[in-house]
């Protein structure tokens, strides 16, 4: 179970470096490998240097996925899986696609859709938005179509709105995840999902109407409306908007709400 620790010691790598890198856990004589019996994924920075690892269980023991802890090199709130491979197509297409899983990202690249990156077991953060804004003018959030996926998308949209980045939302139909959809349908239908992403305000407006219809109480309806108004406030309050930017937001809202 401690193959990495043993091999590192044979190569004279100090235990304290393994600890600092998050590859072993424990202290003193009780050190042990952090990643045991897992399928390993390397996590790189934007230049391709390995900064962390992720591991999917092969035995069913423990969490399904675990990542390296926060280190001097790695902070999952400011890192995106696959960015070193995706950044060039992001720049050339002006679009970055964000998925939730390693395998979703890898499969997209294998099918030739190489502007896809993945979060690392955390919600979409302002740090992620800041990174994506360097390479893409628009970000499409492509999450699972189940309830958890839609909730994750809804939370991510709040971050994206406040970060002044053009956002679209797409979901994979029939409850599949992006990896399954690619294997079943192929590249062209997957690319069409991205191209047909719903504008952020339209997504929130549809969600508001759905929530209003499902809320029997005034308190529930008020909460749904507050959520929508919060999204608008986040967009308008995201720094000093130019008159053109503010006009585009107002026109977009007017179109979505038929006003």
mmCIF file of C-alpha atoms in Angstrom:
data_model
loop_
_atom_site.group_PDB
_atom_site.id
_atom_site.type_symbol
_atom_site.label_atom_id
_atom_site.label_comp_id
_atom_site.label_asym_id
_atom_site.label_seq_id
_atom_site.Cartn_x
_atom_site.Cartn_y
_atom_site.Cartn_z
ATOM 1 C CA UNK A 1 0.000 0.000 0.000
ATOM 2 C CA UNK A 2 3.034 2.293 0.353
ATOM 3 C CA UNK A 3 4.715 1.641 -2.987
ATOM 4 C CA UNK A 4 5.170 5.342 -3.773
ATOM 5 C CA UNK A 5 6.653 6.106 -0.367
ATOM 6 C CA UNK A 6 9.073 3.175 -0.661
ATOM 7 C CA UNK A 7 10.127 4.068 -4.205
ATOM 8 C CA UNK A 8 10.644 7.734 -3.269
ATOM 9 C CA UNK A 9 12.799 6.807 -0.290
ATOM 10 C CA UNK A 10 14.948 4.561 -2.506
ATOM 11 C CA UNK A 11 15.538 7.600 -4.721
ATOM 12 C CA UNK A 12 16.485 9.666 -1.650
ATOM 13 C CA UNK A 13 13.448 11.955 -1.929
ATOM 14 C CA UNK A 14 12.841 13.468 1.537
ATOM 15 C CA UNK A 15 9.581 12.547 3.281
ATOM 16 C CA UNK A 16 8.914 16.232 3.939
ATOM 17 C CA UNK A 17 8.740 16.914 0.177
ATOM 18 C CA UNK A 18 6.234 14.086 -0.291
ATOM 19 C CA UNK A 19 4.165 15.570 2.518
ATOM 20 C CA UNK A 20 4.392 19.070 1.058
ATOM 21 C CA UNK A 21 3.278 17.711 -2.318
ATOM 22 C CA UNK A 22 0.297 15.958 -0.734
ATOM 23 C CA UNK A 23 1.411 12.527 -1.945
ATOM 24 C CA UNK A 24 1.659 10.972 1.509
ATOM 25 C CA UNK A 25 -0.280 11.480 4.724
ATOM 26 C CA UNK A 26 0.459 10.991 8.394
ATOM 27 C CA UNK A 27 3.501 11.908 10.459
ATOM 28 C CA UNK A 28 6.762 10.405 11.620
ATOM 29 C CA UNK A 29 6.839 6.625 11.292
ATOM 30 C CA UNK A 30 3.138 6.451 10.370
ATOM 31 C CA UNK A 31 3.459 7.956 6.891
ATOM 32 C CA UNK A 32 1.477 6.260 4.141
ATOM 33 C CA UNK A 33 0.558 6.825 0.501
ATOM 34 C CA UNK A 34 -2.432 9.111 -0.038
ATOM 35 C CA UNK A 35 -3.470 7.495 -3.317
ATOM 36 C CA UNK A 36 -3.981 3.736 -3.050
ATOM 37 C CA UNK A 37 -5.690 1.456 -5.597
ATOM 38 C CA UNK A 38 -6.919 4.369 -7.704
ATOM 39 C CA UNK A 39 -6.912 5.317 -11.377
ATOM 40 C CA UNK A 40 -4.686 8.394 -11.413
ATOM 41 C CA UNK A 41 -5.133 11.609 -13.381
ATOM 42 C CA UNK A 42 -2.372 14.184 -13.660
ATOM 43 C CA UNK A 43 -3.413 17.796 -13.092
ATOM 44 C CA UNK A 44 -1.270 20.366 -14.881
ATOM 45 C CA UNK A 45 -0.989 24.120 -14.860
ATOM 46 C CA UNK A 46 -1.557 26.133 -18.033
ATOM 47 C CA UNK A 47 2.003 25.499 -19.238
ATOM 48 C CA UNK A 48 1.730 21.718 -18.785
ATOM 49 C CA UNK A 49 3.710 21.365 -15.540
ATOM 50 C CA UNK A 50 2.235 18.733 -13.213
ATOM 51 C CA UNK A 51 0.964 20.428 -10.047
ATOM 52 C CA UNK A 52 -1.359 17.812 -8.522
ATOM 53 C CA UNK A 53 -3.130 14.482 -8.962
ATOM 54 C CA UNK A 54 -6.649 13.142 -8.876
ATOM 55 C CA UNK A 55 -7.575 9.547 -8.230
ATOM 56 C CA UNK A 56 -10.737 7.530 -8.918
ATOM 57 C CA UNK A 57 -11.276 4.505 -6.704
ATOM 58 C CA UNK A 58 -10.890 1.101 -8.335
ATOM 59 C CA UNK A 59 -12.106 -0.867 -5.327
ATOM 60 C CA UNK A 60 -15.060 1.229 -4.176
ATOM 61 C CA UNK A 61 -13.283 2.088 -0.934
ATOM 62 C CA UNK A 62 -13.422 5.680 0.270
ATOM 63 C CA UNK A 63 -14.561 8.635 -1.811
ATOM 64 C CA UNK A 64 -15.150 8.013 -5.521
ATOM 65 C CA UNK A 65 -12.661 10.778 -6.406
ATOM 66 C CA UNK A 66 -9.962 12.420 -4.328
ATOM 67 C CA UNK A 67 -7.556 15.193 -5.324
ATOM 68 C CA UNK A 68 -4.264 16.405 -3.972
ATOM 69 C CA UNK A 69 -4.752 18.784 -1.042
ATOM 70 C CA UNK A 70 -3.958 22.481 -1.332
ATOM 71 C CA UNK A 71 -0.203 22.929 -1.673
ATOM 72 C CA UNK A 72 2.233 25.668 -2.660
ATOM 73 C CA UNK A 73 1.577 24.635 -6.290
ATOM 74 C CA UNK A 74 -2.089 23.675 -6.271
ATOM 75 C CA UNK A 75 -5.371 25.299 -5.278
ATOM 76 C CA UNK A 76 -8.438 23.612 -6.775
ATOM 77 C CA UNK A 77 -10.358 26.893 -6.715
ATOM 78 C CA UNK A 78 -7.795 28.391 -9.109
ATOM 79 C CA UNK A 79 -7.034 25.396 -11.318
ATOM 80 C CA UNK A 80 -8.870 23.737 -14.200
ATOM 81 C CA UNK A 81 -8.257 20.235 -15.511
ATOM 82 C CA UNK A 82 -7.213 20.187 -19.181
ATOM 83 C CA UNK A 83 -6.501 23.905 -19.493
ATOM 84 C CA UNK A 84 -3.015 23.304 -20.921
ATOM 85 C CA UNK A 85 -4.598 21.352 -23.803
ATOM 86 C CA UNK A 86 -7.701 23.548 -24.195
ATOM 87 C CA UNK A 87 -6.379 27.094 -24.150
ATOM 88 C CA UNK A 88 -5.347 27.299 -27.815
ATOM 89 C CA UNK A 89 -8.778 26.281 -29.155
ATOM 90 C CA UNK A 90 -10.409 28.563 -26.591
ATOM 91 C CA UNK A 91 -8.485 31.484 -28.054
ATOM 92 C CA UNK A 92 -9.205 30.496 -31.670
ATOM 93 C CA UNK A 93 -12.952 29.931 -31.097
ATOM 94 C CA UNK A 94 -13.478 32.548 -28.344
ATOM 95 C CA UNK A 95 -15.416 29.834 -26.434
ATOM 96 C CA UNK A 96 -14.480 27.780 -23.391
ATOM 97 C CA UNK A 97 -16.599 24.815 -22.293
ATOM 98 C CA UNK A 98 -16.729 23.827 -18.634
ATOM 99 C CA UNK A 99 -17.732 20.308 -17.515
ATOM 100 C CA UNK A 100 -17.674 18.655 -14.095
ATOM 101 C CA UNK A 101 -15.674 15.469 -14.588
ATOM 102 C CA UNK A 102 -12.194 14.365 -15.687
ATOM 103 C CA UNK A 103 -13.598 11.735 -18.040
ATOM 104 C CA UNK A 104 -16.079 14.208 -19.558
ATOM 105 C CA UNK A 105 -13.167 16.502 -20.397
ATOM 106 C CA UNK A 106 -10.898 13.728 -21.694
ATOM 107 C CA UNK A 107 -13.607 12.225 -23.900
ATOM 108 C CA UNK A 108 -14.399 15.625 -25.448
ATOM 109 C CA UNK A 109 -10.749 16.070 -26.393
ATOM 110 C CA UNK A 110 -10.595 12.540 -27.820
ATOM 111 C CA UNK A 111 -13.552 13.416 -30.069
ATOM 112 C CA UNK A 112 -11.811 16.594 -31.233
ATOM 113 C CA UNK A 113 -13.687 19.135 -29.105
ATOM 114 C CA UNK A 114 -10.598 20.500 -27.418
ATOM 115 C CA UNK A 115 -11.819 23.740 -25.856
ATOM 116 C CA UNK A 116 -13.211 21.796 -22.864
ATOM 117 C CA UNK A 117 -11.936 21.981 -19.267
ATOM 118 C CA UNK A 118 -13.222 20.552 -15.994
ATOM 119 C CA UNK A 119 -13.543 21.725 -12.423
ATOM 120 C CA UNK A 120 -11.659 19.701 -9.838
ATOM 121 C CA UNK A 121 -14.271 18.462 -7.406
ATOM 122 C CA UNK A 122 -15.323 21.949 -6.431
ATOM 123 C CA UNK A 123 -17.973 24.432 -7.429
ATOM 124 C CA UNK A 124 -17.252 26.985 -10.164
ATOM 125 C CA UNK A 125 -15.396 29.850 -8.489
ATOM 126 C CA UNK A 126 -14.446 33.435 -9.246
ATOM 127 C CA UNK A 127 -10.902 32.141 -9.686
ATOM 128 C CA UNK A 128 -12.062 29.799 -12.453
ATOM 129 C CA UNK A 129 -13.954 32.643 -14.139
ATOM 130 C CA UNK A 130 -10.862 34.844 -13.990
ATOM 131 C CA UNK A 131 -8.748 32.137 -15.645
ATOM 132 C CA UNK A 132 -11.271 31.455 -18.408
ATOM 133 C CA UNK A 133 -11.673 35.156 -19.151
ATOM 134 C CA UNK A 134 -8.000 35.271 -20.206
ATOM 135 C CA UNK A 135 -8.604 32.850 -23.075
ATOM 136 C CA UNK A 136 -12.301 32.953 -24.028
ATOM 137 C CA UNK A 137 -14.926 35.630 -24.589
ATOM 138 C CA UNK A 138 -17.744 33.204 -23.794
ATOM 139 C CA UNK A 139 -18.003 30.230 -21.443
ATOM 140 C CA UNK A 140 -20.547 27.449 -21.874
ATOM 141 C CA UNK A 141 -21.382 25.491 -18.720
ATOM 142 C CA UNK A 142 -22.181 21.919 -19.761
ATOM 143 C CA UNK A 143 -23.450 20.001 -16.762
ATOM 144 C CA UNK A 144 -25.555 16.871 -16.293
ATOM 145 C CA UNK A 145 -29.282 17.356 -16.856
ATOM 146 C CA UNK A 146 -30.226 15.833 -13.485
ATOM 147 C CA UNK A 147 -31.290 17.996 -10.554
ATOM 148 C CA UNK A 148 -27.809 18.125 -9.042
ATOM 149 C CA UNK A 149 -26.342 19.217 -12.362
ATOM 150 C CA UNK A 150 -28.890 22.001 -12.800
ATOM 151 C CA UNK A 151 -28.267 23.225 -9.253
ATOM 152 C CA UNK A 152 -24.520 23.214 -9.907
ATOM 153 C CA UNK A 153 -25.115 25.208 -13.094
ATOM 154 C CA UNK A 154 -27.323 27.678 -11.262
ATOM 155 C CA UNK A 155 -24.663 28.313 -8.615
ATOM 156 C CA UNK A 156 -21.978 28.648 -11.278
ATOM 157 C CA UNK A 157 -24.029 31.211 -13.168
ATOM 158 C CA UNK A 158 -24.052 33.500 -10.146
ATOM 159 C CA UNK A 159 -20.264 33.480 -10.095
ATOM 160 C CA UNK A 160 -20.050 33.998 -13.854
ATOM 161 C CA UNK A 161 -22.456 36.950 -13.835
ATOM 162 C CA UNK A 162 -20.497 38.761 -11.158
ATOM 163 C CA UNK A 163 -17.249 38.093 -13.060
ATOM 164 C CA UNK A 164 -18.399 39.928 -16.210
ATOM 165 C CA UNK A 165 -18.019 37.022 -18.610
ATOM 166 C CA UNK A 166 -20.528 36.004 -21.291
ATOM 167 C CA UNK A 167 -22.159 32.790 -20.153
ATOM 168 C CA UNK A 168 -24.293 30.118 -21.777
ATOM 169 C CA UNK A 169 -25.805 27.042 -20.180
ATOM 170 C CA UNK A 170 -26.239 23.673 -21.870
ATOM 171 C CA UNK A 171 -27.333 20.347 -20.434
ATOM 172 C CA UNK A 172 -26.976 16.825 -21.756
ATOM 173 C CA UNK A 173 -30.396 15.285 -22.487
ATOM 174 C CA UNK A 174 -31.860 12.042 -21.103
ATOM 175 C CA UNK A 175 -29.950 12.229 -17.837
ATOM 176 C CA UNK A 176 -26.613 11.314 -19.420
ATOM 177 C CA UNK A 177 -23.307 12.914 -18.574
ATOM 178 C CA UNK A 178 -21.184 14.473 -21.353
ATOM 179 C CA UNK A 179 -18.921 11.402 -21.578
ATOM 180 C CA UNK A 180 -21.852 9.013 -22.127
ATOM 181 C CA UNK A 181 -23.461 11.406 -24.615
ATOM 182 C CA UNK A 182 -20.284 11.618 -26.699
ATOM 183 C CA UNK A 183 -19.924 7.844 -26.803
ATOM 184 C CA UNK A 184 -23.559 7.385 -27.804
ATOM 185 C CA UNK A 185 -24.053 10.336 -30.181
ATOM 186 C CA UNK A 186 -20.615 11.460 -31.369
ATOM 187 C CA UNK A 187 -18.934 14.794 -32.014
ATOM 188 C CA UNK A 188 -21.492 16.683 -34.120
ATOM 189 C CA UNK A 189 -24.475 16.384 -31.709
ATOM 190 C CA UNK A 190 -22.123 17.288 -28.850
ATOM 191 C CA UNK A 191 -20.876 20.372 -30.693
ATOM 192 C CA UNK A 192 -24.498 21.303 -31.453
ATOM 193 C CA UNK A 193 -25.310 21.193 -27.723
ATOM 194 C CA UNK A 194 -22.581 23.758 -27.141
ATOM 195 C CA UNK A 195 -23.600 25.947 -30.094
ATOM 196 C CA UNK A 196 -27.218 25.988 -28.866
ATOM 197 C CA UNK A 197 -26.371 26.914 -25.270
ATOM 198 C CA UNK A 198 -29.063 28.992 -23.579
ATOM 199 C CA UNK A 199 -28.222 32.562 -22.665
ATOM 200 C CA UNK A 200 -27.723 33.027 -18.924
ATOM 201 C CA UNK A 201 -30.687 35.371 -18.465
ATOM 202 C CA UNK A 202 -32.973 33.105 -20.463
ATOM 203 C CA UNK A 203 -31.921 30.152 -18.306
ATOM 204 C CA UNK A 204 -32.644 32.102 -15.138
ATOM 205 C CA UNK A 205 -35.972 33.361 -16.526
ATOM 206 C CA UNK A 206 -37.091 29.818 -17.441
ATOM 207 C CA UNK A 207 -35.988 28.637 -14.016
ATOM 208 C CA UNK A 208 -37.965 31.452 -12.384
ATOM 209 C CA UNK A 209 -41.145 30.494 -14.242
ATOM 210 C CA UNK A 210 -40.643 26.819 -13.380
ATOM 211 C CA UNK A 211 -40.089 27.647 -9.719
ATOM 212 C CA UNK A 212 -43.099 29.973 -9.597
ATOM 213 C CA UNK A 213 -45.312 27.249 -10.994
ATOM 214 C CA UNK A 214 -44.086 24.707 -8.450
ATOM 215 C CA UNK A 215 -44.292 26.999 -5.403
ATOM 216 C CA UNK A 216 -47.717 26.957 -3.720
ATOM 217 C CA UNK A 217 -46.850 29.584 -1.119
ATOM 218 C CA UNK A 218 -46.199 33.303 -1.382
ATOM 219 C CA UNK A 219 -42.929 32.850 0.511
ATOM 220 C CA UNK A 220 -41.761 30.298 -2.037
ATOM 221 C CA UNK A 221 -42.693 32.543 -4.952
ATOM 222 C CA UNK A 222 -40.895 35.484 -3.332
ATOM 223 C CA UNK A 223 -37.754 33.366 -2.928
ATOM 224 C CA UNK A 224 -37.849 32.417 -6.622
ATOM 225 C CA UNK A 225 -38.234 36.053 -7.679
ATOM 226 C CA UNK A 226 -35.473 37.148 -5.310
ATOM 227 C CA UNK A 227 -33.138 34.602 -6.905
ATOM 228 C CA UNK A 228 -33.763 36.056 -10.362
ATOM 229 C CA UNK A 229 -33.354 39.648 -9.198
ATOM 230 C CA UNK A 230 -30.123 38.684 -7.447
ATOM 231 C CA UNK A 231 -28.779 37.368 -10.762
ATOM 232 C CA UNK A 232 -29.611 40.625 -12.524
ATOM 233 C CA UNK A 233 -28.090 42.651 -9.690
ATOM 234 C CA UNK A 234 -24.919 40.541 -9.871
ATOM 235 C CA UNK A 235 -24.547 41.275 -13.578
ATOM 236 C CA UNK A 236 -25.216 44.997 -13.298
ATOM 237 C CA UNK A 237 -23.140 45.369 -10.153
ATOM 238 C CA UNK A 238 -20.060 43.594 -11.511
ATOM 239 C CA UNK A 239 -17.834 46.643 -11.574
ATOM 240 C CA UNK A 240 -18.230 49.794 -13.631
ATOM 241 C CA UNK A 241 -20.319 48.865 -16.659
ATOM 242 C CA UNK A 242 -20.039 50.983 -19.762
ATOM 243 C CA UNK A 243 -23.285 52.407 -21.208
ATOM 244 C CA UNK A 244 -23.020 49.873 -24.036
ATOM 245 C CA UNK A 245 -22.655 46.922 -21.631
ATOM 246 C CA UNK A 246 -25.562 48.141 -19.497
ATOM 247 C CA UNK A 247 -27.697 48.666 -22.616
ATOM 248 C CA UNK A 248 -26.958 45.133 -23.828
ATOM 249 C CA UNK A 249 -28.033 43.678 -20.483
ATOM 250 C CA UNK A 250 -31.250 45.705 -20.463
ATOM 251 C CA UNK A 251 -32.053 44.750 -24.071
ATOM 252 C CA UNK A 252 -31.358 41.107 -23.304
ATOM 253 C CA UNK A 253 -33.670 41.165 -20.307
ATOM 254 C CA UNK A 254 -36.373 42.958 -22.308
ATOM 255 C CA UNK A 255 -36.222 40.255 -24.990
ATOM 256 C CA UNK A 256 -36.323 37.373 -22.513
ATOM 257 C CA UNK A 257 -39.249 38.856 -20.560
ATOM 258 C CA UNK A 258 -41.094 40.185 -23.667
ATOM 259 C CA UNK A 259 -41.092 43.735 -22.305
#
